[in-house]
mmCIF file with all atom_site columns, C-alpha atoms in Angstrom:
data_model
loop_
_atom_site.group_PDB
_atom_site.id
_atom_site.type_symbol
_atom_site.label_atom_id
_atom_site.label_alt_id
_atom_site.label_comp_id
_atom_site.label_asym_id
_atom_site.label_entity_id
_atom_site.label_seq_id
_atom_site.pdbx_PDB_ins_code
_atom_site.Cartn_x
_atom_site.Cartn_y
_atom_site.Cartn_z
_atom_site.occupancy
_atom_site.B_iso_or_equiv
_atom_site.pdbx_formal_charge
_atom_site.auth_seq_id
_atom_site.auth_comp_id
_atom_site.auth_asym_id
_atom_site.auth_atom_id
_atom_site.pdbx_PDB_model_num
ATOM 1   C CA . MET S 1 1   ? 257.407 -109.263 26.944 1.00 0.00 ? 3   MET S CA 1
ATOM 2   C CA . THR S 1 2   ? 260.433 -110.379 28.920 1.00 0.00 ? 4   THR S CA 1
ATOM 3   C CA . ASP S 1 3   ? 261.076 -109.499 32.543 1.00 0.00 ? 5   ASP S CA 1
ATOM 4   C CA . ASN S 1 4   ? 263.732 -107.072 31.310 1.00 0.00 ? 6   ASN S CA 1
ATOM 5   C CA . ASP S 1 5   ? 261.208 -105.404 28.964 1.00 0.00 ? 7   ASP S CA 1
ATOM 6   C CA . ARG S 1 6   ? 258.785 -105.058 31.884 1.00 0.00 ? 8   ARG S CA 1
ATOM 7   C CA . ALA S 1 7   ? 261.478 -103.442 34.001 1.00 0.00 ? 9   ALA S CA 1
ATOM 8   C CA . ILE S 1 8   ? 262.128 -100.939 31.212 1.00 0.00 ? 10  ILE S CA 1
ATOM 9   C CA . LYS S 1 9   ? 258.424 -100.200 30.885 1.00 0.00 ? 11  LYS S CA 1
ATOM 10  C CA . ASN S 1 10  ? 258.131 -99.677  34.630 1.00 0.00 ? 12  ASN S CA 1
ATOM 11  C CA . ASP S 1 11  ? 261.159 -97.361  34.594 1.00 0.00 ? 13  ASP S CA 1
ATOM 12  C CA . ASP S 1 12  ? 259.509 -95.384  31.796 1.00 0.00 ? 14  ASP S CA 1
ATOM 13  C CA . TYR S 1 13  ? 256.315 -95.107  33.830 1.00 0.00 ? 15  TYR S CA 1
ATOM 14  C CA . SER S 1 14  ? 257.819 -94.787  37.321 1.00 0.00 ? 16  SER S CA 1
ATOM 15  C CA . LEU S 1 15  ? 256.870 -91.101  37.463 1.00 0.00 ? 17  LEU S CA 1
ATOM 16  C CA . VAL S 1 16  ? 253.257 -92.192  37.000 1.00 0.00 ? 18  VAL S CA 1
ATOM 17  C CA . LEU S 1 17  ? 253.272 -95.224  39.309 1.00 0.00 ? 19  LEU S CA 1
ATOM 18  C CA . LYS S 1 18  ? 255.368 -93.931  42.212 1.00 0.00 ? 20  LYS S CA 1
ATOM 19  C CA . PRO S 1 19  ? 253.160 -91.031  43.408 1.00 0.00 ? 21  PRO S CA 1
ATOM 20  C CA . LEU S 1 20  ? 250.120 -93.303  43.533 1.00 0.00 ? 22  LEU S CA 1
ATOM 21  C CA . LEU S 1 21  ? 252.034 -96.013  45.391 1.00 0.00 ? 23  LEU S CA 1
ATOM 22  C CA . GLU S 1 22  ? 253.065 -93.446  48.005 1.00 0.00 ? 24  GLU S CA 1
ATOM 23  C CA . ILE S 1 23  ? 249.437 -92.904  49.042 1.00 0.00 ? 25  ILE S CA 1
ATOM 24  C CA . SER S 1 24  ? 248.560 -94.686  52.257 1.00 0.00 ? 26  SER S CA 1
ATOM 25  C CA . LYS S 1 25  ? 246.678 -97.969  51.730 1.00 0.00 ? 27  LYS S CA 1
ATOM 26  C CA . VAL S 1 26  ? 247.425 -98.190  47.950 1.00 0.00 ? 28  VAL S CA 1
ATOM 27  C CA . ARG S 1 27  ? 248.873 -101.621 47.128 1.00 0.00 ? 29  ARG S CA 1
ATOM 28  C CA . HIS S 1 28  ? 249.263 -101.858 43.347 1.00 0.00 ? 30  HIS S CA 1
ATOM 29  C CA . VAL S 1 29  ? 248.988 -99.756  40.198 1.00 0.00 ? 31  VAL S CA 1
ATOM 30  C CA . VAL S 1 30  ? 248.601 -101.077 36.648 1.00 0.00 ? 32  VAL S CA 1
ATOM 31  C CA . VAL S 1 31  ? 248.721 -99.234  33.321 1.00 0.00 ? 33  VAL S CA 1
ATOM 32  C CA . ALA S 1 32  ? 247.198 -101.160 30.414 1.00 0.00 ? 34  ALA S CA 1
ATOM 33  C CA . SER S 1 33  ? 246.272 -100.597 26.805 1.00 0.00 ? 35  SER S CA 1
ATOM 34  C CA . SER S 1 34  ? 242.587 -100.569 25.928 1.00 0.00 ? 36  SER S CA 1
ATOM 35  C CA . ASP S 1 35  ? 242.996 -103.969 24.273 1.00 0.00 ? 37  ASP S CA 1
ATOM 36  C CA . GLY S 1 36  ? 244.116 -105.435 27.601 1.00 0.00 ? 38  GLY S CA 1
ATOM 37  C CA . MET S 1 37  ? 247.889 -105.537 27.159 1.00 0.00 ? 39  MET S CA 1
ATOM 38  C CA . LEU S 1 38  ? 250.083 -104.690 30.138 1.00 0.00 ? 40  LEU S CA 1
ATOM 39  C CA . VAL S 1 39  ? 252.015 -101.427 29.739 1.00 0.00 ? 41  VAL S CA 1
ATOM 40  C CA . ALA S 1 40  ? 253.428 -101.113 33.273 1.00 0.00 ? 42  ALA S CA 1
ATOM 41  C CA . ALA S 1 41  ? 252.739 -102.338 36.802 1.00 0.00 ? 43  ALA S CA 1
ATOM 42  C CA . SER S 1 42  ? 253.984 -101.774 40.299 1.00 0.00 ? 44  SER S CA 1
ATOM 43  C CA . GLU S 1 43  ? 256.798 -104.140 41.219 1.00 0.00 ? 45  GLU S CA 1
ATOM 44  C CA . SER S 1 44  ? 254.775 -105.599 44.088 1.00 0.00 ? 46  SER S CA 1
ATOM 45  C CA . LEU S 1 45  ? 252.329 -107.215 41.650 1.00 0.00 ? 47  LEU S CA 1
ATOM 46  C CA . PRO S 1 46  ? 253.768 -110.348 39.997 1.00 0.00 ? 48  PRO S CA 1
ATOM 47  C CA . ARG S 1 47  ? 253.973 -110.113 36.204 1.00 0.00 ? 49  ARG S CA 1
ATOM 48  C CA . ASP S 1 48  ? 251.499 -112.915 35.460 1.00 0.00 ? 50  ASP S CA 1
ATOM 49  C CA . ARG S 1 49  ? 248.923 -111.381 37.791 1.00 0.00 ? 51  ARG S CA 1
ATOM 50  C CA . ALA S 1 50  ? 249.528 -107.906 36.325 1.00 0.00 ? 52  ALA S CA 1
ATOM 51  C CA . GLU S 1 51  ? 248.937 -109.240 32.809 1.00 0.00 ? 53  GLU S CA 1
ATOM 52  C CA . GLY S 1 52  ? 245.717 -110.909 33.972 1.00 0.00 ? 54  GLY S CA 1
ATOM 53  C CA . VAL S 1 53  ? 244.584 -107.694 35.649 1.00 0.00 ? 55  VAL S CA 1
ATOM 54  C CA . ALA S 1 54  ? 245.234 -105.752 32.433 1.00 0.00 ? 56  ALA S CA 1
ATOM 55  C CA . ALA S 1 55  ? 243.185 -108.183 30.342 1.00 0.00 ? 57  ALA S CA 1
ATOM 56  C CA . MET S 1 56  ? 240.311 -108.475 32.818 1.00 0.00 ? 58  MET S CA 1
ATOM 57  C CA . SER S 1 57  ? 240.167 -104.715 33.424 1.00 0.00 ? 59  SER S CA 1
ATOM 58  C CA . SER S 1 58  ? 239.820 -104.088 29.696 1.00 0.00 ? 60  SER S CA 1
ATOM 59  C CA . SER S 1 59  ? 236.841 -106.453 29.653 1.00 0.00 ? 61  SER S CA 1
ATOM 60  C CA . VAL S 1 60  ? 235.287 -104.736 32.668 1.00 0.00 ? 62  VAL S CA 1
ATOM 61  C CA . LEU S 1 61  ? 235.604 -101.304 31.052 1.00 0.00 ? 63  LEU S CA 1
ATOM 62  C CA . SER S 1 62  ? 233.950 -102.564 27.859 1.00 0.00 ? 64  SER S CA 1
ATOM 63  C CA . ALA S 1 63  ? 231.164 -104.309 29.778 1.00 0.00 ? 65  ALA S CA 1
ATOM 64  C CA . ILE S 1 64  ? 230.408 -101.250 31.932 1.00 0.00 ? 66  ILE S CA 1
ATOM 65  C CA . ARG S 1 65  ? 230.322 -98.977  28.879 1.00 0.00 ? 67  ARG S CA 1
ATOM 66  C CA . ALA S 1 66  ? 227.941 -101.366 27.057 1.00 0.00 ? 68  ALA S CA 1
ATOM 67  C CA . THR S 1 67  ? 225.734 -101.729 30.141 1.00 0.00 ? 69  THR S CA 1
ATOM 68  C CA . THR S 1 68  ? 225.528 -97.978  30.675 1.00 0.00 ? 70  THR S CA 1
ATOM 69  C CA . ASN S 1 69  ? 224.819 -97.342  26.995 1.00 0.00 ? 71  ASN S CA 1
ATOM 70  C CA . ALA S 1 70  ? 222.085 -100.001 26.912 1.00 0.00 ? 72  ALA S CA 1
ATOM 71  C CA . ALA S 1 71  ? 220.326 -98.440  29.875 1.00 0.00 ? 73  ALA S CA 1
ATOM 72  C CA . LEU S 1 72  ? 220.915 -94.731  29.339 1.00 0.00 ? 74  LEU S CA 1
ATOM 73  C CA . GLN S 1 73  ? 221.262 -93.967  25.607 1.00 0.00 ? 75  GLN S CA 1
ATOM 74  C CA . PRO S 1 74  ? 218.429 -91.561  24.796 1.00 0.00 ? 76  PRO S CA 1
ATOM 75  C CA . ASP S 1 75  ? 218.288 -92.624  21.122 1.00 0.00 ? 77  ASP S CA 1
ATOM 76  C CA . THR S 1 76  ? 219.812 -95.978  20.189 1.00 0.00 ? 78  THR S CA 1
ATOM 77  C CA . ASP S 1 77  ? 219.674 -95.052  16.480 1.00 0.00 ? 79  ASP S CA 1
ATOM 78  C CA . ASN S 1 78  ? 221.940 -92.041  17.171 1.00 0.00 ? 80  ASN S CA 1
ATOM 79  C CA . PRO S 1 79  ? 224.215 -93.116  20.043 1.00 0.00 ? 81  PRO S CA 1
ATOM 80  C CA . VAL S 1 80  ? 226.014 -90.491  22.079 1.00 0.00 ? 82  VAL S CA 1
ATOM 81  C CA . ASP S 1 81  ? 229.707 -90.955  22.815 1.00 0.00 ? 83  ASP S CA 1
ATOM 82  C CA . ASN S 1 82  ? 229.731 -92.092  26.433 1.00 0.00 ? 84  ASN S CA 1
ATOM 83  C CA . PRO S 1 83  ? 233.293 -92.089  27.791 1.00 0.00 ? 85  PRO S CA 1
ATOM 84  C CA . ILE S 1 84  ? 233.873 -93.677  31.171 1.00 0.00 ? 86  ILE S CA 1
ATOM 85  C CA . GLU S 1 85  ? 235.335 -91.384  33.815 1.00 0.00 ? 87  GLU S CA 1
ATOM 86  C CA . THR S 1 86  ? 235.877 -93.768  36.734 1.00 0.00 ? 88  THR S CA 1
ATOM 87  C CA . ILE S 1 87  ? 234.830 -97.241  37.809 1.00 0.00 ? 89  ILE S CA 1
ATOM 88  C CA . THR S 1 88  ? 235.243 -98.144  41.471 1.00 0.00 ? 90  THR S CA 1
ATOM 89  C CA . THR S 1 89  ? 234.606 -101.500 43.103 1.00 0.00 ? 91  THR S CA 1
ATOM 90  C CA . ILE S 1 90  ? 234.832 -102.235 46.795 1.00 0.00 ? 92  ILE S CA 1
ATOM 91  C CA . THR S 1 91  ? 235.046 -105.817 48.034 1.00 0.00 ? 93  THR S CA 1
ATOM 92  C CA . GLU S 1 92  ? 236.082 -107.542 51.236 1.00 0.00 ? 94  GLU S CA 1
ATOM 93  C CA . LEU S 1 93  ? 239.609 -107.831 49.802 1.00 0.00 ? 95  LEU S CA 1
ATOM 94  C CA . GLY S 1 94  ? 239.902 -104.136 48.985 1.00 0.00 ? 96  GLY S CA 1
ATOM 95  C CA . THR S 1 95  ? 239.162 -101.411 46.481 1.00 0.00 ? 97  THR S CA 1
ATOM 96  C CA . CYS S 1 96  ? 239.815 -101.127 42.746 1.00 0.00 ? 98  CYS S CA 1
ATOM 97  C CA . MET S 1 97  ? 239.606 -97.834  40.857 1.00 0.00 ? 99  MET S CA 1
ATOM 98  C CA . MET S 1 98  ? 239.874 -97.770  37.034 1.00 0.00 ? 100 MET S CA 1
ATOM 99  C CA . MET S 1 99  ? 239.958 -94.770  34.736 1.00 0.00 ? 101 MET S CA 1
ATOM 100 C CA . PRO S 1 100 ? 240.877 -94.032  31.133 1.00 0.00 ? 102 PRO S CA 1
ATOM 101 C CA . ALA S 1 101 ? 244.388 -92.729  30.477 1.00 0.00 ? 103 ALA S CA 1
ATOM 102 C CA . GLY S 1 102 ? 244.337 -91.128  27.074 1.00 0.00 ? 104 GLY S CA 1
ATOM 103 C CA . TYR S 1 103 ? 242.679 -92.570  24.018 1.00 0.00 ? 105 TYR S CA 1
ATOM 104 C CA . ASN S 1 104 ? 243.909 -96.171  24.164 1.00 0.00 ? 106 ASN S CA 1
ATOM 105 C CA . ALA S 1 105 ? 244.915 -96.891  27.747 1.00 0.00 ? 107 ALA S CA 1
ATOM 106 C CA . PHE S 1 106 ? 243.693 -96.986  31.311 1.00 0.00 ? 108 PHE S CA 1
ATOM 107 C CA . LEU S 1 107 ? 245.027 -96.833  34.846 1.00 0.00 ? 109 LEU S CA 1
ATOM 108 C CA . VAL S 1 108 ? 243.988 -99.200  37.646 1.00 0.00 ? 110 VAL S CA 1
ATOM 109 C CA . VAL S 1 109 ? 244.722 -98.542  41.328 1.00 0.00 ? 111 VAL S CA 1
ATOM 110 C CA . PHE S 1 110 ? 244.244 -101.238 43.971 1.00 0.00 ? 112 PHE S CA 1
ATOM 111 C CA . GLY S 1 111 ? 244.215 -100.673 47.702 1.00 0.00 ? 113 GLY S CA 1
ATOM 112 C CA . ASP S 1 112 ? 242.657 -101.440 51.023 1.00 0.00 ? 114 ASP S CA 1
ATOM 113 C CA . GLN S 1 113 ? 238.973 -100.718 51.609 1.00 0.00 ? 115 GLN S CA 1
ATOM 114 C CA . ASP S 1 114 ? 239.933 -97.646  53.594 1.00 0.00 ? 116 ASP S CA 1
ATOM 115 C CA . MET S 1 115 ? 242.349 -96.096  51.099 1.00 0.00 ? 117 MET S CA 1
ATOM 116 C CA . PRO S 1 116 ? 241.572 -92.360  50.811 1.00 0.00 ? 118 PRO S CA 1
ATOM 117 C CA . MET S 1 117 ? 239.324 -92.410  47.736 1.00 0.00 ? 119 MET S CA 1
ATOM 118 C CA . GLY S 1 118 ? 239.295 -88.649  47.147 1.00 0.00 ? 120 GLY S CA 1
ATOM 119 C CA . VAL S 1 119 ? 243.069 -88.413  47.243 1.00 0.00 ? 121 VAL S CA 1
ATOM 120 C CA . VAL S 1 120 ? 243.464 -91.477  45.019 1.00 0.00 ? 122 VAL S CA 1
ATOM 121 C CA . ALA S 1 121 ? 240.860 -90.262  42.501 1.00 0.00 ? 123 ALA S CA 1
ATOM 122 C CA . GLY S 1 122 ? 242.403 -86.796  42.220 1.00 0.00 ? 124 GLY S CA 1
ATOM 123 C CA . LEU S 1 123 ? 245.972 -88.024  41.814 1.00 0.00 ? 125 LEU S CA 1
ATOM 124 C CA . ALA S 1 124 ? 244.949 -90.931  39.556 1.00 0.00 ? 126 ALA S CA 1
ATOM 125 C CA . ALA S 1 125 ? 243.200 -88.480  37.197 1.00 0.00 ? 127 ALA S CA 1
ATOM 126 C CA . ARG S 1 126 ? 246.373 -86.367  36.972 1.00 0.00 ? 128 ARG S CA 1
ATOM 127 C CA . GLN S 1 127 ? 248.555 -89.430  36.475 1.00 0.00 ? 129 GLN S CA 1
ATOM 128 C CA . ALA S 1 128 ? 246.151 -90.841  33.862 1.00 0.00 ? 130 ALA S CA 1
ATOM 129 C CA . ARG S 1 129 ? 246.586 -87.627  31.849 1.00 0.00 ? 131 ARG S CA 1
ATOM 130 C CA . LYS S 1 130 ? 250.363 -88.132  32.028 1.00 0.00 ? 132 LYS S CA 1
ATOM 131 C CA . VAL S 1 131 ? 249.994 -91.706  30.766 1.00 0.00 ? 133 VAL S CA 1
ATOM 132 C CA . GLY S 1 132 ? 247.842 -90.480  27.885 1.00 0.00 ? 134 GLY S CA 1
ATOM 133 C CA . GLU S 1 133 ? 250.399 -87.813  26.978 1.00 0.00 ? 135 GLU S CA 1
ATOM 134 C CA . LYS S 1 134 ? 253.239 -90.325  27.249 1.00 0.00 ? 136 LYS S CA 1
ATOM 135 C CA . LEU S 1 135 ? 251.495 -92.864  25.030 1.00 0.00 ? 137 LEU S CA 1
ATOM 136 C CA . MET S 1 136 ? 250.592 -90.212  22.466 1.00 0.00 ? 138 MET S CA 1
ATOM 137 C CA . SER S 1 137 ? 254.262 -89.172  22.255 1.00 0.00 ? 139 SER S CA 1
ATOM 138 C CA . VAL S 1 138 ? 255.443 -92.708  21.442 1.00 0.00 ? 140 VAL S CA 1
ATOM 139 C CA . PRO S 1 139 ? 256.217 -92.971  17.722 1.00 0.00 ? 141 PRO S CA 1
ATOM 140 C CA . ALA S 1 140 ? 254.006 -95.310  15.715 1.00 0.00 ? 142 ALA S CA 1
ATOM 141 C CA . ARG S 1 141 ? 255.390 -98.776  15.014 1.00 0.00 ? 143 ARG S CA 1
ATOM 142 C CA . ASP S 1 142 ? 257.118 -99.143  11.675 1.00 0.00 ? 144 ASP S CA 1
ATOM 143 C CA . ALA S 1 143 ? 254.886 -101.197 9.399  1.00 0.00 ? 145 ALA S CA 1
ATOM 144 C CA . GLY S 1 144 ? 257.937 -102.413 7.535  1.00 0.00 ? 146 GLY S CA 1
ATOM 145 C CA . ASP S 1 145 ? 258.695 -102.202 3.855  1.00 0.00 ? 147 ASP S CA 1
ATOM 146 C CA . MET S 1 146 ? 255.364 -102.532 2.067  1.00 0.00 ? 148 MET S CA 1
ATOM 147 C CA . ARG S 1 147 ? 256.858 -102.476 -1.448 1.00 0.00 ? 149 ARG S CA 1
ATOM 148 C CA . SER S 1 148 ? 256.301 -105.544 -3.596 1.00 0.00 ? 150 SER S CA 1
#
């Protein structure tokens, strides 16, 4: 993905990113595919870091789901679908909130430790739904001519 492609992606997703970035104490927002590819990121986060965040966040989501399933599945022979709703981490550097955005994507919001979590969670859930709708409306990639 070139810098120009990233700018286009961010323009496409600006209606998702901008409201979250307007919340006091929010620093960055990332939208990523479930396989860890960057879809869009706030301009304040350098591209290489945004791509790393997308990849690492995908791993975190998978690890948390596996950990939760290992501990809480009532019957491991008949596993229950266990979708993640929100993952929040708070460190000395700040707060990270991740949540699914449709079937194959997720939204990550980064901010200060004292960012208003309730406000962020509520708006992030609404924006995540918009991302999911947006990604579902994107036409499938052309597989090319499969004739022999």
